[in-house]
N, CA and C atoms as an extended XYZ file, in Angstrom:
285
Properties=species:S:1:pos:R:3:atomname:S:1:resname:S:1:resid:I:1 pbc="F F F"
N       -11.183     -137.566       34.075 N   UNK     1
C       -11.065     -137.501       32.170 CA  UNK     1
C        -9.855     -138.656       31.417 C   UNK     1
N       -10.039     -140.137       31.033 N   UNK     2
C        -9.075     -141.272       30.879 CA  UNK     2
C        -8.187     -139.992       29.432 C   UNK     2
N        -7.405     -140.774       29.329 N   UNK     3
C        -6.064     -140.398       28.125 CA  UNK     3
C        -6.652     -140.069       26.909 C   UNK     3
N        -8.133     -141.349       26.807 N   UNK     4
C        -8.523     -141.483       25.102 CA  UNK     4
C        -9.548     -140.171       24.818 C   UNK     4
N       -10.198     -140.094       25.918 N   UNK     5
C       -10.578     -138.525       25.561 CA  UNK     5
C       -10.714     -137.436       26.051 C   UNK     5
N        -9.015     -136.770       26.949 N   UNK     6
C        -8.229     -135.868       26.995 CA  UNK     6
C        -7.706     -136.086       25.689 C   UNK     6
N        -7.031     -136.873       24.630 N   UNK     7
C        -6.827     -136.586       23.138 CA  UNK     7
C        -8.324     -135.808       22.306 C   UNK     7
N        -9.616     -136.553       22.165 N   UNK     8
C       -10.663     -136.309       21.643 CA  UNK     8
C       -10.889     -134.834       21.939 C   UNK     8
N       -10.925     -134.214       23.525 N   UNK     9
C       -10.914     -133.188       23.607 CA  UNK     9
C       -10.032     -132.057       23.508 C   UNK     9
N        -8.747     -132.149       23.119 N   UNK    10
C        -7.722     -131.630       22.485 CA  UNK    10
C        -8.137     -131.451       20.794 C   UNK    10
N        -8.289     -132.291       19.879 N   UNK    11
C        -8.332     -132.369       19.155 CA  UNK    11
C        -9.280     -131.837       18.496 C   UNK    11
N       -10.732     -131.519       19.091 N   UNK    12
C       -12.065     -130.797       19.256 CA  UNK    12
C       -11.251     -129.112       19.744 C   UNK    12
N       -10.843     -129.601       20.186 N   UNK    13
C       -10.271     -127.260       20.495 CA  UNK    13
C        -9.689     -127.031       19.535 C   UNK    13
N        -8.916     -127.965       18.527 N   UNK    14
C        -7.565     -127.125       18.003 CA  UNK    14
C        -8.267     -127.278       17.170 C   UNK    14
N        -9.060     -127.656       16.516 N   UNK    15
C       -10.209     -127.616       15.205 CA  UNK    15
C       -10.923     -126.367       15.680 C   UNK    15
N       -11.877     -126.017       17.114 N   UNK    16
C       -12.187     -124.583       16.756 CA  UNK    16
C       -11.589     -123.312       16.506 C   UNK    16
N       -10.605     -123.717       17.393 N   UNK    17
C        -9.290     -122.908       17.073 CA  UNK    17
C        -9.222     -122.539       15.770 C   UNK    17
N        -8.783     -123.261       14.582 N   UNK    18
C        -8.670     -123.267       13.247 CA  UNK    18
C        -9.557     -122.401       12.785 C   UNK    18
N       -11.190     -123.327       13.342 N   UNK    19
C       -12.294     -122.213       12.604 CA  UNK    19
C       -12.509     -121.479       13.131 C   UNK    19
N       -11.840     -120.972       14.082 N   UNK    20
C       -11.646     -119.292       14.544 CA  UNK    20
C       -10.755     -118.153       13.838 C   UNK    20
N        -9.644     -119.056       13.788 N   UNK    21
C        -8.588     -118.696       13.331 CA  UNK    21
C        -9.282     -118.371       11.497 C   UNK    21
N        -9.192     -119.240       10.609 N   UNK    22
C        -9.953     -118.427        9.310 CA  UNK    22
C       -10.927     -117.939        9.421 C   UNK    22
N       -11.985     -118.154       10.548 N   UNK    23
C       -13.099     -116.616       10.089 CA  UNK    23
C       -12.032     -115.386        9.985 C   UNK    23
N       -11.383     -115.084       11.151 N   UNK    24
C       -10.900     -114.029       11.517 CA  UNK    24
C       -10.218     -113.824        9.855 C   UNK    24
N        -9.203     -114.828        9.274 N   UNK    25
C        -9.087     -114.182        7.892 CA  UNK    25
C        -9.664     -114.012        6.300 C   UNK    25
N       -11.286     -113.686        7.236 N   UNK    26
C       -11.684     -113.410        5.907 CA  UNK    26
C       -11.743     -112.160        5.608 C   UNK    26
N       -11.667     -111.593        3.937 N   UNK    27
C       -11.634     -110.242        3.756 CA  UNK    27
C       -12.840     -110.029        3.750 C   UNK    27
N       -14.213     -110.811        3.496 N   UNK    28
C       -15.662     -110.207        3.703 CA  UNK    28
C       -16.294     -111.365        4.639 C   UNK    28
N       -17.631     -110.392        5.064 N   UNK    29
C       -18.257     -111.506        5.240 CA  UNK    29
C       -18.364     -113.203        4.805 C   UNK    29
N       -19.333     -113.668        5.775 N   UNK    30
C       -18.475     -115.143        5.498 CA  UNK    30
C       -20.229     -115.115        3.989 C   UNK    30
N       -21.340     -115.049        4.829 N   UNK    31
C       -22.426     -114.686        4.347 CA  UNK    31
C       -22.297     -113.999        2.554 C   UNK    31
N       -21.477     -112.774        2.095 N   UNK    32
C       -20.910     -112.513        1.411 CA  UNK    32
C       -20.260     -114.115        0.488 C   UNK    32
N       -19.276     -114.873        0.912 N   UNK    33
C       -18.945     -115.876        0.345 CA  UNK    33
C       -19.497     -116.554       -0.040 C   UNK    33
N       -20.667     -116.332        0.569 N   UNK    34
C       -21.467     -117.751        0.094 CA  UNK    34
C       -22.289     -117.362       -1.180 C   UNK    34
N       -22.813     -115.872       -1.472 N   UNK    35
C       -23.349     -115.911       -2.436 CA  UNK    35
C       -22.961     -115.719       -3.518 C   UNK    35
N       -21.271     -114.979       -3.083 N   UNK    36
C       -20.164     -115.271       -4.266 CA  UNK    36
C       -20.203     -116.605       -4.832 C   UNK    36
N       -20.119     -118.185       -3.963 N   UNK    37
C       -19.770     -119.599       -4.497 CA  UNK    37
C       -21.471     -119.359       -5.151 C   UNK    37
N       -22.481     -118.808       -4.841 N   UNK    38
C       -24.024     -119.498       -5.403 CA  UNK    38
C       -23.870     -119.052       -7.052 C   UNK    38
N       -23.596     -117.396       -7.199 N   UNK    39
C       -23.509     -116.629       -8.260 CA  UNK    39
C       -22.190     -117.881       -9.395 C   UNK    39
N       -21.278     -118.833       -8.481 N   UNK    40
C       -20.217     -119.006       -9.227 CA  UNK    40
C       -20.748     -120.153       -9.978 C   UNK    40
N       -21.385     -121.167       -9.095 N   UNK    41
C       -22.152     -121.910       -9.565 CA  UNK    41
C       -23.719     -121.431      -10.761 C   UNK    41
N       -23.768     -120.641      -10.991 N   UNK    42
C       -25.093     -120.325      -11.872 CA  UNK    42
C       -24.415     -119.941      -13.000 C   UNK    42
N       -23.507     -119.296      -12.728 N   UNK    43
C       -22.454     -119.005      -13.508 CA  UNK    43
C       -21.388     -119.394      -14.749 C   UNK    43
N       -21.330     -120.012      -13.766 N   UNK    44
C       -20.273     -121.315      -15.074 CA  UNK    44
C       -21.410     -122.536      -15.522 C   UNK    44
N       -22.739     -122.406      -14.909 N   UNK    45
C       -23.640     -123.549      -15.257 CA  UNK    45
C       -23.349     -123.175      -17.114 C   UNK    45
N       -23.704     -121.833      -17.265 N   UNK    46
C       -24.480     -121.146      -18.734 CA  UNK    46
C       -22.343     -121.348      -19.535 C   UNK    46
N       -21.852     -120.575      -18.625 N   UNK    47
C       -20.366     -121.016      -19.592 CA  UNK    47
C       -19.021     -121.676      -18.798 C   UNK    47
N       -18.253     -121.486      -19.259 N   UNK    48
C       -17.252     -122.234      -19.093 CA  UNK    48
C       -16.410     -121.799      -18.090 C   UNK    48
N       -15.514     -121.755      -17.132 N   UNK    49
C       -14.429     -121.619      -16.788 CA  UNK    49
C       -13.487     -120.172      -17.491 C   UNK    49
N       -13.722     -119.419      -17.700 N   UNK    50
C       -12.063     -118.531      -18.962 CA  UNK    50
C       -10.428     -118.634      -18.550 C   UNK    50
N       -10.675     -119.445      -16.973 N   UNK    51
C        -9.274     -119.405      -16.341 CA  UNK    51
C        -8.842     -117.829      -16.354 C   UNK    51
N        -9.988     -117.696      -16.025 N   UNK    52
C        -9.256     -116.138      -14.975 CA  UNK    52
C       -10.386     -116.146      -13.576 C   UNK    52
N       -10.399     -114.793      -12.701 N   UNK    53
C       -11.489     -114.377      -12.215 CA  UNK    53
C       -12.854     -113.455      -12.384 C   UNK    53
N       -12.995     -113.403      -13.750 N   UNK    54
C       -13.542     -112.552      -14.243 CA  UNK    54
C       -15.079     -112.418      -13.188 C   UNK    54
N       -15.436     -113.992      -13.204 N   UNK    55
C       -17.116     -113.961      -12.992 CA  UNK    55
C       -16.896     -113.196      -11.505 C   UNK    55
N       -15.198     -113.087      -10.533 N   UNK    56
C       -15.753     -113.032       -8.961 CA  UNK    56
C       -15.767     -111.667       -9.239 C   UNK    56
N       -14.506     -111.266       -9.784 N   UNK    57
C       -14.885     -109.652       -9.837 CA  UNK    57
C       -15.881     -109.500      -10.104 C   UNK    57
N       -15.930     -109.326      -11.259 N   UNK    58
C       -17.942     -108.899      -11.533 CA  UNK    58
C       -18.993     -108.918      -10.103 C   UNK    58
N       -18.897     -109.890       -9.843 N   UNK    59
C       -19.474     -110.368       -8.314 CA  UNK    59
C       -19.118     -108.602       -7.197 C   UNK    59
N       -18.169     -108.703       -6.953 N   UNK    60
C       -17.388     -108.041       -6.164 CA  UNK    60
C       -18.150     -105.876       -6.452 C   UNK    60
N       -18.219     -106.354       -7.420 N   UNK    61
C       -17.816     -105.319       -8.362 CA  UNK    61
C       -19.571     -105.002       -7.998 C   UNK    61
N       -20.750     -105.902       -8.568 N   UNK    62
C       -21.968     -105.861       -8.646 CA  UNK    62
C       -22.075     -105.518       -6.980 C   UNK    62
N       -21.810     -106.080       -6.112 N   UNK    63
C       -21.928     -106.204       -4.567 CA  UNK    63
C       -21.402     -104.924       -3.701 C   UNK    63
N       -20.647     -104.472       -4.752 N   UNK    64
C       -20.111     -102.638       -4.181 CA  UNK    64
C       -18.844     -103.394       -2.858 C   UNK    64
N       -18.292     -104.305       -2.705 N   UNK    65
C       -17.415     -104.492       -2.047 CA  UNK    65
C       -15.918     -103.673       -2.510 C   UNK    65
N       -15.881     -103.065       -1.019 N   UNK    66
C       -14.774     -102.241       -1.180 CA  UNK    66
C       -13.208     -102.568       -1.595 C   UNK    66
N       -13.374     -103.476       -0.666 N   UNK    67
C       -11.859     -103.830       -0.727 CA  UNK    67
C       -12.003     -105.419       -1.672 C   UNK    67
N       -11.511     -105.433       -2.788 N   UNK    68
C       -12.031     -106.576       -3.523 CA  UNK    68
C       -10.842     -106.333       -4.304 C   UNK    68
N        -9.522     -106.121       -4.438 N   UNK    69
C        -8.090     -106.495       -4.132 CA  UNK    69
C        -8.389     -107.285       -2.716 C   UNK    69
N        -8.370     -106.979       -2.004 N   UNK    70
C        -7.718     -107.989       -1.038 CA  UNK    70
C        -9.064     -109.231       -0.752 C   UNK    70
N        -9.817     -109.196       -0.978 N   UNK    71
C       -10.542     -110.362       -0.944 CA  UNK    71
C       -10.014     -111.390       -2.476 C   UNK    71
N        -9.540     -110.619       -3.346 N   UNK    72
C        -9.308     -111.306       -4.709 CA  UNK    72
C        -7.339     -111.599       -3.936 C   UNK    72
N        -6.327     -111.307       -3.749 N   UNK    73
C        -5.768     -111.671       -3.122 CA  UNK    73
C        -6.028     -112.389       -1.893 C   UNK    73
N        -6.809     -112.496       -1.515 N   UNK    74
C        -7.045     -113.798       -0.537 CA  UNK    74
C        -7.381     -115.072       -1.103 C   UNK    74
N        -8.817     -115.022       -1.727 N   UNK    75
C        -8.938     -116.361       -2.600 CA  UNK    75
C        -7.877     -116.629       -3.923 C   UNK    75
N        -7.364     -116.114       -3.374 N   UNK    76
C        -5.288     -116.610       -4.274 CA  UNK    76
C        -4.848     -117.543       -3.997 C   UNK    76
N        -4.299     -116.242       -2.593 N   UNK    77
C        -3.530     -116.921       -1.635 CA  UNK    77
C        -3.966     -118.555       -0.315 C   UNK    77
N        -5.373     -118.670       -1.014 N   UNK    78
C        -6.018     -120.222       -0.853 CA  UNK    78
C        -6.528     -120.708       -1.910 C   UNK    78
N        -5.720     -120.424       -3.183 N   UNK    79
C        -5.866     -121.481       -4.094 CA  UNK    79
C        -7.104     -121.672       -5.037 C   UNK    79
N        -7.235     -119.687       -5.164 N   UNK    80
C        -8.163     -120.107       -5.859 CA  UNK    80
C        -7.861     -118.646       -7.050 C   UNK    80
N        -7.416     -119.591       -7.905 N   UNK    81
C        -7.066     -117.781       -8.787 CA  UNK    81
C        -7.628     -117.780      -10.049 C   UNK    81
N        -8.721     -119.075       -9.894 N   UNK    82
C        -9.930     -118.549      -11.257 CA  UNK    82
C       -10.965     -118.859      -11.185 C   UNK    82
N       -12.251     -118.596      -11.461 N   UNK    83
C       -13.762     -119.252      -10.912 CA  UNK    83
C       -13.900     -120.379      -10.688 C   UNK    83
N       -13.557     -121.062      -11.345 N   UNK    84
C       -14.333     -122.705      -10.745 CA  UNK    84
C       -13.164     -122.925       -9.861 C   UNK    84
N       -11.126     -122.597       -9.456 N   UNK    85
C       -10.196     -122.929       -8.864 CA  UNK    85
C       -11.199     -122.469       -6.999 C   UNK    85
N       -12.218     -121.446       -7.341 N   UNK    86
C       -12.389     -120.560       -6.396 CA  UNK    86
C       -13.550     -121.549       -5.875 C   UNK    86
N       -14.517     -121.982       -6.651 N   UNK    87
C       -15.847     -122.905       -6.099 CA  UNK    87
C       -14.773     -124.064       -6.017 C   UNK    87
N       -13.897     -124.821       -6.237 N   UNK    88
C       -12.968     -125.759       -6.306 CA  UNK    88
C       -12.589     -126.381       -4.689 C   UNK    88
N       -11.558     -125.191       -4.609 N   UNK    89
C       -10.886     -124.741       -3.094 CA  UNK    89
C       -10.772     -124.010       -2.050 C   UNK    89
N       -11.963     -123.363       -2.637 N   UNK    90
C       -12.027     -122.487       -2.078 CA  UNK    90
C       -13.823     -122.628       -0.759 C   UNK    90
N       -15.110     -123.076       -2.040 N   UNK    91
C       -15.766     -123.654       -1.231 CA  UNK    91
C       -15.680     -124.092       -0.173 C   UNK    91
N       -15.351     -125.353       -0.309 N   UNK    92
C       -15.157     -126.366        0.238 CA  UNK    92
C       -14.397     -126.060        2.427 C   UNK    92
N       -13.504     -125.047        2.261 N   UNK    93
C       -12.952     -124.191        3.204 CA  UNK    93
C       -14.070     -123.970        4.064 C   UNK    93
N       -15.294     -123.605        3.439 N   UNK    94
C       -16.549     -122.598        4.171 CA  UNK    94
C       -17.289     -124.264        5.014 C   UNK    94
N       -17.281     -125.335        4.532 N   UNK    95
C       -18.044     -126.187        4.930 CA  UNK    95
C       -17.817     -126.619        6.780 C   UNK    95
């Protein structure tokens, strides 16, 4: 394997490791985050963001998420302080 191929392989391994670390840091299942993003998309079309995470808290309650404070803390630690920031800053991390 030449040097260029080796660098590509190292970058690929690094990115994979970063994805694994991210997945392990999630305080609820990935599928629930995806449902949260869909919920916020719909709700924020109906109403403007009020600079709170009210809609996110509503979603967590409706879906009986027991560790909702841990989820809210994780969201804010990752740039999601209000509902529209959760969509803008957090959703892209799941791509």
